[in-house]
């Protein structure tokens, strides 16, 4: 390809819309163009990158025995209603584009395809003899993001590889799950990335267990924790750890104390001269279920710990059936405006006790009349603890469960693991932190979808059993930008050779110099014939502009037909290191063949 014939334009200024470096560079280097909020055109250079990533994905997926297919982007609402996820995706998370056709039928643009693939399996797989089956696709997906940002990182339209497997048993699923773990590691390694596999929350996809693959980068939206021994890593949403040891209480008897202006744990512990490890903090939440029932939740947790709202959300989803619901639409800490809609009197915020009276809640059909009380495990064994008194400006000290306060019957693990916590697998290991960009996620779904949708097969004993399922996703377009976020310098992108749009760019400093043009044309033909993907910068531009553009677009190797031609040589520049050397024209092809092996 000749750059003079390509749709190609670079920008010197950073576009105002771009917040992170990778987004800035993809725009400036002419890889993408914004069409609308969260919607981008993949221009010729990025299209080549996406093709290469997709080919790596295909090779590794096919090597495991998975087969490629293509599923419809438009999906009927009935499938999602059958699985029970229509409300979650259109209202709770609200990420699915939904529409009505001219016959007034509800449809959706698929953010994922569990329902579609389960329907296909239900219709086509009849016997255990046909199992296991593993299908995957690479396709455009859609998410109605509230605030699209960071370019391809969080867009409303994106390219994804999603795969789905069907099995007769959890053991059979586990084998495919492990195969996918290795395949994903192969994919990201072949893409030239530094990544970390971490335990993860399954979210709206569901299932018994899942694992994310994170590209390590400071601009990552996810916090991950890990131990130096390499034996534990998890998204902070899922992470578990050992909290610091409890410091014994300084109080030995129950007493109510005036604690003015101590509405935070820090202020209160300083005022009373006690440790946050012996405080019971009571945090108020407001949940709305898809039955439109509002439930007020009081979480009692150790004072030095914070609530992990993802874990809390999962606990509340488990209780959905208690409120004639299937899922949770929202979970918030109610502000004053929200409180005014259900509270009968002002709440003693900052001074709430575990036994906050139910009469704070106004009677209503849509509002549960009693607080749902949960206690985190960190608070269960505390003795002579400090907590609120339900009166502003006062706390109680020396309190105990079973005496002054009734221990809630629902004991849960909803604490947020913190950097510096001891690891559960080895108390000598402490949690470290890093930021990551999620580029892959694998799930053990179990029978969540097959049971909901009546998808069964005839087992060897003649009985009908639900499929045991797994699903496996990779964000192909997100992976391209994540690579840029990890692989760049002050001058531009540094593509790994395996996914670079071209291996080599040949720069003609002066297109009016016939010798420079002749040698460049000769090398351009020879390199492409040798299978070395080469682009020729034959534009009528100043040499400095061409060199800056070459650095910006990040092609791994640059050949310059410049001054060294007088000695029968050209300049070879390595983009990643900026190292340059003059090599003879005859050695160019063999030298680059050695360099681009991957």
Tab-separated table of N, CA and C in Angstrom, residues 243 245-249 277-280 300-302 375-386 399-402 407-408 411-412:
chain	number	residue	atom	x	y	z
A	243	UNK	N	-8.858	-9.315	57.005
A	243	UNK	CA	-8.772	-7.939	57.493
A	243	UNK	C	-7.726	-7.827	58.609
A	245	UNK	N	-6.075	-7.452	62.256
A	245	UNK	CA	-6.538	-7.986	63.540
A	245	UNK	C	-7.275	-6.910	64.327
A	246	UNK	N	-8.237	-7.360	65.125
A	246	UNK	CA	-8.997	-6.445	65.971
A	246	UNK	C	-8.128	-5.987	67.143
A	247	UNK	N	-8.115	-4.686	67.377
A	247	UNK	CA	-7.469	-4.137	68.568
A	247	UNK	C	-8.499	-4.179	69.701
A	248	UNK	N	-8.183	-4.804	70.833
A	248	UNK	CA	-9.170	-4.949	71.907
A	248	UNK	C	-9.798	-3.613	72.306
A	249	UNK	N	-11.067	-3.667	72.632
A	249	UNK	CA	-11.804	-2.466	72.982
A	249	UNK	C	-11.267	-1.838	74.269
A	277	UNK	N	-11.279	-0.782	64.443
A	277	UNK	CA	-11.480	-2.231	64.385
A	277	UNK	C	-12.494	-2.710	65.411
A	278	UNK	N	-12.870	-1.854	66.366
A	278	UNK	CA	-13.868	-2.251	67.359
A	278	UNK	C	-15.074	-1.335	67.327
A	279	UNK	N	-15.413	-0.940	66.099
A	279	UNK	CA	-16.601	-0.122	65.866
A	279	UNK	C	-17.531	-0.898	64.936
A	280	UNK	N	-18.812	-0.857	65.191
A	280	UNK	CA	-19.799	-1.385	64.256
A	280	UNK	C	-20.396	-0.198	63.507
A	300	UNK	N	-24.423	-3.777	58.748
A	300	UNK	CA	-23.516	-3.563	59.873
A	300	UNK	C	-22.170	-4.185	59.538
A	301	UNK	N	-21.115	-3.380	59.586
A	301	UNK	CA	-19.780	-3.820	59.184
A	301	UNK	C	-18.755	-3.186	60.113
A	302	UNK	N	-17.616	-3.813	60.232
A	302	UNK	CA	-16.565	-3.276	61.106
A	302	UNK	C	-16.164	-1.875	60.648
A	375	UNK	N	-25.384	-8.356	58.437
A	375	UNK	CA	-24.156	-8.087	59.173
A	375	UNK	C	-22.983	-8.739	58.452
A	376	UNK	N	-21.952	-7.969	58.217
A	376	UNK	CA	-20.750	-8.519	57.609
A	376	UNK	C	-19.991	-9.348	58.645
A	377	UNK	N	-19.279	-10.367	58.152
A	377	UNK	CA	-18.564	-11.270	59.056
A	377	UNK	C	-17.556	-10.553	59.948
A	378	UNK	N	-17.025	-9.415	59.464
A	378	UNK	CA	-16.022	-8.698	60.265
A	378	UNK	C	-16.601	-8.151	61.566
A	379	UNK	N	-17.934	-7.978	61.614
A	379	UNK	CA	-18.547	-7.379	62.802
A	379	UNK	C	-19.146	-8.403	63.753
A	380	UNK	N	-19.209	-9.665	63.336
A	380	UNK	CA	-19.949	-10.674	64.099
A	380	UNK	C	-19.343	-10.945	65.476
A	381	UNK	N	-18.029	-11.028	65.558
A	381	UNK	CA	-17.386	-11.452	66.805
A	381	UNK	C	-16.870	-10.289	67.653
A	382	UNK	N	-17.231	-9.075	67.319
A	382	UNK	CA	-16.752	-7.927	68.099
A	382	UNK	C	-17.379	-7.915	69.490
A	383	UNK	N	-16.597	-7.489	70.444
A	383	UNK	CA	-17.069	-7.393	71.830
A	383	UNK	C	-16.799	-5.989	72.366
A	384	UNK	N	-17.714	-5.524	73.215
A	384	UNK	CA	-17.580	-4.187	73.806
A	384	UNK	C	-17.312	-3.133	72.735
A	385	UNK	N	-18.078	-3.221	71.664
A	385	UNK	CA	-17.819	-2.348	70.529
A	385	UNK	C	-18.506	-0.990	70.684
A	386	UNK	N	-18.115	-0.079	69.811
A	386	UNK	CA	-18.722	1.243	69.722
A	386	UNK	C	-19.643	1.255	68.512
A	399	UNK	N	-20.755	-2.020	73.823
A	399	UNK	CA	-21.941	-2.777	73.409
A	399	UNK	C	-21.561	-4.186	72.966
A	400	UNK	N	-22.546	-5.071	73.049
A	400	UNK	CA	-22.322	-6.466	72.647
A	400	UNK	C	-23.549	-7.014	71.941
A	401	UNK	N	-23.303	-7.923	70.984
A	401	UNK	CA	-24.396	-8.667	70.352
A	401	UNK	C	-24.986	-9.608	71.399
A	402	UNK	N	-26.285	-9.779	71.351
A	402	UNK	CA	-26.942	-10.677	72.290
A	402	UNK	C	-27.297	-10.004	73.596
A	407	UNK	N	-28.002	-9.689	66.989
A	407	UNK	CA	-27.198	-9.947	65.799
A	407	UNK	C	-28.128	-10.279	64.632
A	408	UNK	N	-28.024	-9.576	63.505
A	408	UNK	CA	-28.866	-9.910	62.346
A	408	UNK	C	-28.688	-11.363	61.936
A	411	UNK	N	-25.909	-13.231	57.899
A	411	UNK	CA	-24.468	-12.956	57.991
A	411	UNK	C	-23.879	-13.104	56.596
A	412	UNK	N	-23.192	-12.071	56.117
A	412	UNK	CA	-22.705	-12.050	54.736
A	412	UNK	C	-21.245	-11.603	54.693
